[in-house]
Structures are given as C-alpha cells and as structure tokens.
Amino acid sequence: MNWDWGAVRDFMPHFWDGLLVTLQALALGSVISFALGLVWALLMRTPSRWVRWPVGVVTEFIRNTPLLVQLFFLFYVLPEWNITFSALTTGVVAIGLHYSTYTMQVYRAGIEGVPAGQWEAATALNLPLRRTWTAVILPQAIRRVVPALGNYVISMLKDTPMLMAITVLEMLGEARLYSQEHFQFTEPLTVIGVAFILISYPASLLLRALERRLVR
C-alpha cells in the first residue's frame, strides 16, 4: 500500500467543510439535549402522574429505539405530514432529542444526590419553590453532573457520522464522497479517524480533570 500525500492535500478542503458541519451538529445537538433533558427531569418530578406517565413513555420510547431509525423517521416521514426541515436541522434535532433522554437520567441522579438538608433549609427559610430550584437545588445538581454530561458530548461526536445517512456531509460524509469520486479510500478515511481521536481523546482527559476538580 502506497500512502499518497497528494490525496491528503486534495482532501483537506473537504475535510474542513465536514469538520465545520460536524462541530455545528455537535454544538447545537448538545444544547438541545442539555436543555430538553433538564425539562424531562423536572417534569418527571411533578406530583401529577398525568404528566409523569406520558413523559416516561415518550422518553423510554426514544431511548430504546436506534438513533438511525429516528433520523430516517424525521427526514423521510415528517415531510409526508408537511413538516420539512433541512437535512442538517433534522440531524441536529434527532441527536438532541435522542440524547436528551440520557441527559435526563443524569440530571435526575444529580437532583436526587442533593442532600435532604438543602431542601429542609430552603423550606425553613420559606423560599418559594421556584427560588428553591433555581438558587439551591439546580446549581448543586448541575455541578455534580457536568462530567457525565461531557461524556455524552463525546458520544454525540462519535454518532455524528450517522447524519451521512440523511445526506448531511459531515466529516465521514465528505470522506466517503471524496473516496467514491477519486477511488482513494485509505487517505481520507485515515484522516477522519485521526481527527476523531484528536478531538475525543483530549476532551476525555479534560473531563477527567474536571471531575477530579469538582469532587474535591
């Protein structure tokens, strides 16, 4: 096997385009998953079973069906109901929605990990419920779960190649397209593999350091 540096050089403009799309999908998907996951977690703590039951059914369904199936559903089925988004928007929504059901569990664990004394102190101070959540409970809960949320960001990064299935040209999509057009597979796919390592491994080290700092 001969390594062709010329192919690497020719592929790099496509790589940067794919990297930008990958990072966009990752950033926006993370925002959706973090925000929606917190909403799910709070709804699951409401006293009304008429709220908890539908939320539980929906989140269990999403969590227990493959992300790829959800991508296909949003991209191919919703247009039949006159609901149409761009491929990238569909991918972002699918990733965010899918991972929100996992971040929900992280938030729930963080909230349940807040000492009972904090709730009792808020009650003793006669704090309104909204103030109790925003000033006492959530700041402590979120601080506890930051490393776990970060792990899901890395998981989302590794799932972004699935967006290729709905025509989004993220990094792997660009590599596949270039390989098919030029009949050179080794160089572009190797570049993509190295890129994922260079992004995910330092991120995992950063999360470990952050976790050690937060548990002090």
PDB file of C-alpha atoms in Angstrom:
ATOM      1  CA  MET A   1       0.000   0.000   0.000  1.00  0.00           C
ATOM      2  CA  ASN A   2       1.404   3.384  -1.037  1.00  0.00           C
ATOM      3  CA  TRP A   3       0.476   6.417   1.009  1.00  0.00           C
ATOM      4  CA  ASP A   4      -0.467   9.322  -1.256  1.00  0.00           C
ATOM      5  CA  TRP A   5       0.193  12.683   0.389  1.00  0.00           C
ATOM      6  CA  GLY A   6      -1.251  14.371  -2.672  1.00  0.00           C
ATOM      7  CA  ALA A   7      -4.598  12.762  -1.941  1.00  0.00           C
ATOM      8  CA  VAL A   8      -4.413  14.037   1.629  1.00  0.00           C
ATOM      9  CA  ARG A   9      -3.690  17.546   0.393  1.00  0.00           C
ATOM     10  CA  ASP A  10      -6.572  17.411  -2.083  1.00  0.00           C
ATOM     11  CA  PHE A  11      -8.943  16.058   0.524  1.00  0.00           C
ATOM     12  CA  MET A  12      -8.197  18.663   3.212  1.00  0.00           C
ATOM     13  CA  PRO A  13     -10.588  21.379   1.902  1.00  0.00           C
ATOM     14  CA  HIS A  14     -13.373  18.800   2.019  1.00  0.00           C
ATOM     15  CA  PHE A  15     -12.250  17.760   5.486  1.00  0.00           C
ATOM     16  CA  TRP A  16     -12.515  21.302   6.840  1.00  0.00           C
ATOM     17  CA  ASP A  17     -16.006  21.645   5.396  1.00  0.00           C
ATOM     18  CA  GLY A  18     -17.015  18.377   7.023  1.00  0.00           C
ATOM     19  CA  LEU A  19     -15.408  19.330  10.327  1.00  0.00           C
ATOM     20  CA  LEU A  20     -17.397  22.578  10.419  1.00  0.00           C
ATOM     21  CA  VAL A  21     -20.649  20.703   9.854  1.00  0.00           C
ATOM     22  CA  THR A  22     -19.704  18.114  12.481  1.00  0.00           C
ATOM     23  CA  LEU A  23     -18.964  20.783  15.079  1.00  0.00           C
ATOM     24  CA  GLN A  24     -22.181  22.633  14.254  1.00  0.00           C
ATOM     25  CA  ALA A  25     -24.235  19.479  14.684  1.00  0.00           C
ATOM     26  CA  LEU A  26     -22.392  18.635  17.897  1.00  0.00           C
ATOM     27  CA  ALA A  27     -22.773  22.083  19.454  1.00  0.00           C
ATOM     28  CA  LEU A  28     -26.446  22.536  18.585  1.00  0.00           C
ATOM     29  CA  GLY A  29     -27.323  18.936  19.415  1.00  0.00           C
ATOM     30  CA  SER A  30     -25.627  19.317  22.804  1.00  0.00           C
ATOM     31  CA  VAL A  31     -27.607  22.467  23.589  1.00  0.00           C
ATOM     32  CA  ILE A  32     -30.876  20.725  22.730  1.00  0.00           C
ATOM     33  CA  SER A  33     -30.012  17.598  24.703  1.00  0.00           C
ATOM     34  CA  PHE A  34     -28.924  19.551  27.799  1.00  0.00           C
ATOM     35  CA  ALA A  35     -31.927  21.870  27.805  1.00  0.00           C
ATOM     36  CA  LEU A  36     -34.544  19.266  26.928  1.00  0.00           C
ATOM     37  CA  GLY A  37     -33.018  16.704  29.268  1.00  0.00           C
ATOM     38  CA  LEU A  38     -33.431  19.132  32.163  1.00  0.00           C
ATOM     39  CA  VAL A  39     -37.045  19.735  31.154  1.00  0.00           C
ATOM     40  CA  TRP A  40     -37.722  15.973  31.072  1.00  0.00           C
ATOM     41  CA  ALA A  41     -36.094  15.550  34.503  1.00  0.00           C
ATOM     42  CA  LEU A  42     -38.178  18.321  36.077  1.00  0.00           C
ATOM     43  CA  LEU A  43     -41.387  17.020  34.522  1.00  0.00           C
ATOM     44  CA  MET A  44     -40.678  13.565  35.921  1.00  0.00           C
ATOM     45  CA  ARG A  45     -40.626  15.088  39.416  1.00  0.00           C
ATOM     46  CA  THR A  46     -44.059  16.679  39.168  1.00  0.00           C
ATOM     47  CA  PRO A  47     -46.718  15.284  41.515  1.00  0.00           C
ATOM     48  CA  SER A  48     -49.174  14.639  38.677  1.00  0.00           C
ATOM     49  CA  ARG A  49     -48.993  11.176  37.180  1.00  0.00           C
ATOM     50  CA  TRP A  50     -50.794  12.599  34.117  1.00  0.00           C
ATOM     51  CA  VAL A  51     -47.567  14.455  33.413  1.00  0.00           C
ATOM     52  CA  ARG A  52     -45.076  11.831  34.546  1.00  0.00           C
ATOM     53  CA  TRP A  53     -46.653   8.925  32.669  1.00  0.00           C
ATOM     54  CA  PRO A  54     -46.643  10.470  29.146  1.00  0.00           C
ATOM     55  CA  VAL A  55     -43.138  11.862  29.684  1.00  0.00           C
ATOM     56  CA  GLY A  56     -41.921   8.468  30.847  1.00  0.00           C
ATOM     57  CA  VAL A  57     -43.461   6.689  27.854  1.00  0.00           C
ATOM     58  CA  VAL A  58     -42.028   9.171  25.344  1.00  0.00           C
ATOM     59  CA  THR A  59     -38.528   9.205  26.796  1.00  0.00           C
ATOM     60  CA  GLU A  60     -38.396   5.401  27.125  1.00  0.00           C
ATOM     61  CA  PHE A  61     -39.511   5.031  23.514  1.00  0.00           C
ATOM     62  CA  ILE A  62     -36.856   7.462  22.287  1.00  0.00           C
ATOM     63  CA  ARG A  63     -34.102   5.938  24.410  1.00  0.00           C
ATOM     64  CA  ASN A  64     -34.899   2.388  23.318  1.00  0.00           C
ATOM     65  CA  THR A  65     -35.087   2.977  19.575  1.00  0.00           C
ATOM     66  CA  PRO A  66     -31.949   3.427  17.439  1.00  0.00           C
ATOM     67  CA  LEU A  67     -30.824   6.931  16.567  1.00  0.00           C
ATOM     68  CA  LEU A  68     -30.625   5.904  12.919  1.00  0.00           C
ATOM     69  CA  VAL A  69     -34.308   4.951  12.880  1.00  0.00           C
ATOM     70  CA  GLN A  70     -35.191   8.314  14.411  1.00  0.00           C
ATOM     71  CA  LEU A  71     -33.103  10.113  11.786  1.00  0.00           C
ATOM     72  CA  PHE A  72     -34.907   8.290   8.976  1.00  0.00           C
ATOM     73  CA  PHE A  73     -38.293   8.982  10.549  1.00  0.00           C
ATOM     74  CA  LEU A  74     -37.716  12.705  10.928  1.00  0.00           C
ATOM     75  CA  PHE A  75     -36.135  13.062   7.488  1.00  0.00           C
ATOM     76  CA  TYR A  76     -38.440  10.867   5.394  1.00  0.00           C
ATOM     77  CA  VAL A  77     -41.733  10.608   7.284  1.00  0.00           C
ATOM     78  CA  LEU A  78     -42.309  14.131   8.592  1.00  0.00           C
ATOM     79  CA  PRO A  79     -42.339  15.644   5.057  1.00  0.00           C
ATOM     80  CA  GLU A  80     -45.364  13.446   4.333  1.00  0.00           C
ATOM     81  CA  TRP A  81     -47.105  15.450   7.071  1.00  0.00           C
ATOM     82  CA  ASN A  82     -45.903  18.716   5.504  1.00  0.00           C
ATOM     83  CA  ILE A  83     -43.251  19.177   8.192  1.00  0.00           C
ATOM     84  CA  THR A  84     -39.967  19.804   6.427  1.00  0.00           C
ATOM     85  CA  PHE A  85     -36.535  20.776   7.716  1.00  0.00           C
ATOM     86  CA  SER A  86     -33.106  20.870   6.135  1.00  0.00           C
ATOM     87  CA  ALA A  87     -31.005  17.732   6.473  1.00  0.00           C
ATOM     88  CA  LEU A  88     -28.659  19.371   8.984  1.00  0.00           C
ATOM     89  CA  THR A  89     -31.528  20.720  11.083  1.00  0.00           C
ATOM     90  CA  THR A  90     -33.149  17.297  11.087  1.00  0.00           C
ATOM     91  CA  GLY A  91     -29.883  15.715  12.209  1.00  0.00           C
ATOM     92  CA  VAL A  92     -29.373  18.258  14.974  1.00  0.00           C
ATOM     93  CA  VAL A  93     -32.917  17.775  16.278  1.00  0.00           C
ATOM     94  CA  ALA A  94     -32.615  13.984  16.139  1.00  0.00           C
ATOM     95  CA  ILE A  95     -29.303  13.920  18.023  1.00  0.00           C
ATOM     96  CA  GLY A  96     -30.503  16.440  20.597  1.00  0.00           C
ATOM     97  CA  LEU A  97     -33.806  14.652  21.140  1.00  0.00           C
ATOM     98  CA  HIS A  98     -32.197  11.224  21.372  1.00  0.00           C
ATOM     99  CA  TYR A  99     -29.527  12.229  23.864  1.00  0.00           C
ATOM    100  CA  SER A 100     -31.930  14.340  25.931  1.00  0.00           C
ATOM    101  CA  THR A 101     -33.387  11.077  27.230  1.00  0.00           C
ATOM    102  CA  TYR A 102     -29.939  10.148  28.548  1.00  0.00           C
ATOM    103  CA  THR A 103     -29.098  13.556  29.992  1.00  0.00           C
ATOM    104  CA  MET A 104     -32.487  13.407  31.712  1.00  0.00           C
ATOM    105  CA  GLN A 105     -31.230  10.458  33.767  1.00  0.00           C
ATOM    106  CA  VAL A 106     -28.031  12.340  34.560  1.00  0.00           C
ATOM    107  CA  TYR A 107     -29.999  15.335  35.834  1.00  0.00           C
ATOM    108  CA  ARG A 108     -32.285  13.084  37.865  1.00  0.00           C
ATOM    109  CA  ALA A 109     -29.281  11.496  39.551  1.00  0.00           C
ATOM    110  CA  GLY A 110     -27.803  14.912  40.271  1.00  0.00           C
ATOM    111  CA  ILE A 111     -31.041  16.226  41.758  1.00  0.00           C
ATOM    112  CA  GLU A 112     -31.511  13.135  43.900  1.00  0.00           C
ATOM    113  CA  GLY A 113     -27.908  13.489  45.059  1.00  0.00           C
ATOM    114  CA  VAL A 114     -28.531  16.900  46.624  1.00  0.00           C
ATOM    115  CA  PRO A 115     -28.599  16.341  50.419  1.00  0.00           C
ATOM    116  CA  ALA A 116     -32.041  16.378  52.020  1.00  0.00           C
ATOM    117  CA  GLY A 117     -30.785  19.076  54.362  1.00  0.00           C
ATOM    118  CA  GLN A 118     -30.668  21.518  51.448  1.00  0.00           C
ATOM    119  CA  TRP A 119     -34.376  21.009  50.809  1.00  0.00           C
ATOM    120  CA  GLU A 120     -35.108  21.366  54.514  1.00  0.00           C
ATOM    121  CA  ALA A 121     -33.067  24.558  54.741  1.00  0.00           C
ATOM    122  CA  ALA A 122     -34.930  26.075  51.788  1.00  0.00           C
ATOM    123  CA  THR A 123     -38.229  25.160  53.435  1.00  0.00           C
ATOM    124  CA  ALA A 124     -37.108  26.631  56.760  1.00  0.00           C
ATOM    125  CA  LEU A 125     -36.202  29.884  55.004  1.00  0.00           C
ATOM    126  CA  ASN A 126     -39.647  29.883  53.401  1.00  0.00           C
ATOM    127  CA  LEU A 127     -38.165  30.161  49.930  1.00  0.00           C
ATOM    128  CA  PRO A 128     -40.638  29.989  47.047  1.00  0.00           C
ATOM    129  CA  LEU A 129     -40.470  26.733  45.092  1.00  0.00           C
ATOM    130  CA  ARG A 130     -39.054  28.441  42.025  1.00  0.00           C
ATOM    131  CA  ARG A 131     -36.351  30.114  44.110  1.00  0.00           C
ATOM    132  CA  THR A 132     -35.550  26.813  45.806  1.00  0.00           C
ATOM    133  CA  TRP A 133     -34.927  25.161  42.452  1.00  0.00           C
ATOM    134  CA  THR A 134     -33.009  27.974  40.766  1.00  0.00           C
ATOM    135  CA  ALA A 135     -30.888  29.115  43.715  1.00  0.00           C
ATOM    136  CA  VAL A 136     -30.406  25.989  45.810  1.00  0.00           C
ATOM    137  CA  ILE A 137     -31.093  22.682  44.094  1.00  0.00           C
ATOM    138  CA  LEU A 138     -30.163  23.072  40.420  1.00  0.00           C
ATOM    139  CA  PRO A 139     -26.792  24.817  40.958  1.00  0.00           C
ATOM    140  CA  GLN A 140     -25.668  21.939  43.195  1.00  0.00           C
ATOM    141  CA  ALA A 141     -27.155  19.239  40.975  1.00  0.00           C
ATOM    142  CA  ILE A 142     -25.673  20.555  37.749  1.00  0.00           C
ATOM    143  CA  ARG A 143     -22.258  20.956  39.331  1.00  0.00           C
ATOM    144  CA  ARG A 144     -22.337  17.257  40.196  1.00  0.00           C
ATOM    145  CA  VAL A 145     -23.313  16.092  36.712  1.00  0.00           C
ATOM    146  CA  VAL A 146     -21.073  18.210  34.481  1.00  0.00           C
ATOM    147  CA  PRO A 147     -18.557  15.373  33.852  1.00  0.00           C
ATOM    148  CA  ALA A 148     -21.337  12.931  32.968  1.00  0.00           C
ATOM    149  CA  LEU A 149     -22.884  15.451  30.572  1.00  0.00           C
ATOM    150  CA  GLY A 150     -19.478  15.886  28.986  1.00  0.00           C
ATOM    151  CA  ASN A 151     -19.260  12.149  28.361  1.00  0.00           C
ATOM    152  CA  TYR A 152     -22.471  12.360  26.360  1.00  0.00           C
ATOM    153  CA  VAL A 153     -20.997  15.169  24.277  1.00  0.00           C
ATOM    154  CA  ILE A 154     -18.219  12.788  23.273  1.00  0.00           C
ATOM    155  CA  SER A 155     -20.822  10.119  22.492  1.00  0.00           C
ATOM    156  CA  MET A 156     -22.702  12.609  20.325  1.00  0.00           C
ATOM    157  CA  LEU A 157     -19.483  13.415  18.479  1.00  0.00           C
ATOM    158  CA  LYS A 158     -18.983   9.739  17.687  1.00  0.00           C
ATOM    159  CA  ASP A 159     -22.584   9.477  16.459  1.00  0.00           C
ATOM    160  CA  THR A 160     -22.400  12.432  14.058  1.00  0.00           C
ATOM    161  CA  PRO A 161     -21.319  10.149  11.168  1.00  0.00           C
ATOM    162  CA  MET A 162     -24.866   8.769  11.224  1.00  0.00           C
ATOM    163  CA  LEU A 163     -26.001  12.068   9.730  1.00  0.00           C
ATOM    164  CA  MET A 164     -24.437  10.879   6.488  1.00  0.00           C
ATOM    165  CA  ALA A 165     -27.469   8.587   6.159  1.00  0.00           C
ATOM    166  CA  ILE A 166     -29.712  11.628   5.608  1.00  0.00           C
ATOM    167  CA  THR A 167     -27.311  13.346   3.159  1.00  0.00           C
ATOM    168  CA  VAL A 168     -25.508  15.578   5.685  1.00  0.00           C
ATOM    169  CA  LEU A 169     -21.887  15.904   4.595  1.00  0.00           C
ATOM    170  CA  GLU A 170     -20.131  15.868   7.936  1.00  0.00           C
ATOM    171  CA  MET A 171     -16.559  14.580   8.161  1.00  0.00           C
ATOM    172  CA  LEU A 172     -17.252  10.975   7.225  1.00  0.00           C
ATOM    173  CA  GLY A 173     -19.727  12.030   4.559  1.00  0.00           C
ATOM    174  CA  GLU A 174     -17.104  14.233   2.931  1.00  0.00           C
ATOM    175  CA  ALA A 175     -14.550  11.397   3.112  1.00  0.00           C
ATOM    176  CA  ARG A 176     -16.972   8.930   1.556  1.00  0.00           C
ATOM    177  CA  LEU A 177     -17.881  11.310  -1.248  1.00  0.00           C
ATOM    178  CA  TYR A 178     -14.242  12.107  -1.992  1.00  0.00           C
ATOM    179  CA  SER A 179     -13.300   8.416  -1.921  1.00  0.00           C
ATOM    180  CA  GLN A 180     -16.034   7.476  -4.362  1.00  0.00           C
ATOM    181  CA  GLU A 181     -15.114  10.258  -6.752  1.00  0.00           C
ATOM    182  CA  HIS A 182     -11.351   9.634  -6.693  1.00  0.00           C
ATOM    183  CA  PHE A 183     -11.231   5.889  -5.854  1.00  0.00           C
ATOM    184  CA  GLN A 184      -8.915   6.622  -2.914  1.00  0.00           C
ATOM    185  CA  PHE A 185     -10.198   5.385   0.419  1.00  0.00           C
ATOM    186  CA  THR A 186      -7.189   4.950   2.693  1.00  0.00           C
ATOM    187  CA  GLU A 187      -6.071   8.572   2.971  1.00  0.00           C
ATOM    188  CA  PRO A 188      -9.428  10.322   3.612  1.00  0.00           C
ATOM    189  CA  LEU A 189     -10.706   7.667   5.998  1.00  0.00           C
ATOM    190  CA  THR A 190      -7.417   7.710   7.918  1.00  0.00           C
ATOM    191  CA  VAL A 191      -7.613  11.491   8.214  1.00  0.00           C
ATOM    192  CA  ILE A 192     -11.149  11.208   9.603  1.00  0.00           C
ATOM    193  CA  GLY A 193     -10.108   8.547  12.121  1.00  0.00           C
ATOM    194  CA  VAL A 194      -7.206  10.660  13.338  1.00  0.00           C
ATOM    195  CA  ALA A 195      -9.462  13.714  13.569  1.00  0.00           C
ATOM    196  CA  PHE A 196     -11.940  11.907  15.812  1.00  0.00           C
ATOM    197  CA  ILE A 197      -9.107  10.762  18.072  1.00  0.00           C
ATOM    198  CA  LEU A 198      -7.600  14.258  18.250  1.00  0.00           C
ATOM    199  CA  ILE A 199     -10.961  15.679  19.285  1.00  0.00           C
ATOM    200  CA  SER A 200     -12.358  12.998  21.586  1.00  0.00           C
ATOM    201  CA  TYR A 201      -9.250  11.897  23.496  1.00  0.00           C
ATOM    202  CA  PRO A 202      -8.192  15.373  24.748  1.00  0.00           C
ATOM    203  CA  ALA A 203     -11.847  16.033  25.585  1.00  0.00           C
ATOM    204  CA  SER A 204     -11.968  12.868  27.708  1.00  0.00           C
ATOM    205  CA  LEU A 205      -8.784  13.914  29.552  1.00  0.00           C
ATOM    206  CA  LEU A 206     -10.301  17.345  30.181  1.00  0.00           C
ATOM    207  CA  LEU A 207     -13.449  15.734  31.591  1.00  0.00           C
ATOM    208  CA  ARG A 208     -11.403  13.570  33.948  1.00  0.00           C
ATOM    209  CA  ALA A 209      -9.547  16.618  35.214  1.00  0.00           C
ATOM    210  CA  LEU A 210     -12.827  18.493  35.607  1.00  0.00           C
ATOM    211  CA  GLU A 211     -14.359  15.598  37.522  1.00  0.00           C
ATOM    212  CA  ARG A 212     -11.412  15.463  39.919  1.00  0.00           C
ATOM    213  CA  ARG A 213     -11.724  19.203  40.496  1.00  0.00           C
ATOM    214  CA  LEU A 214     -15.457  19.114  41.119  1.00  0.00           C
ATOM    215  CA  VAL A 215     -15.372  16.230  43.593  1.00  0.00           C
ATOM    216  CA  ARG A 216     -12.897  17.942  45.883  1.00  0.00           C
TER     217      ARG A 216
END
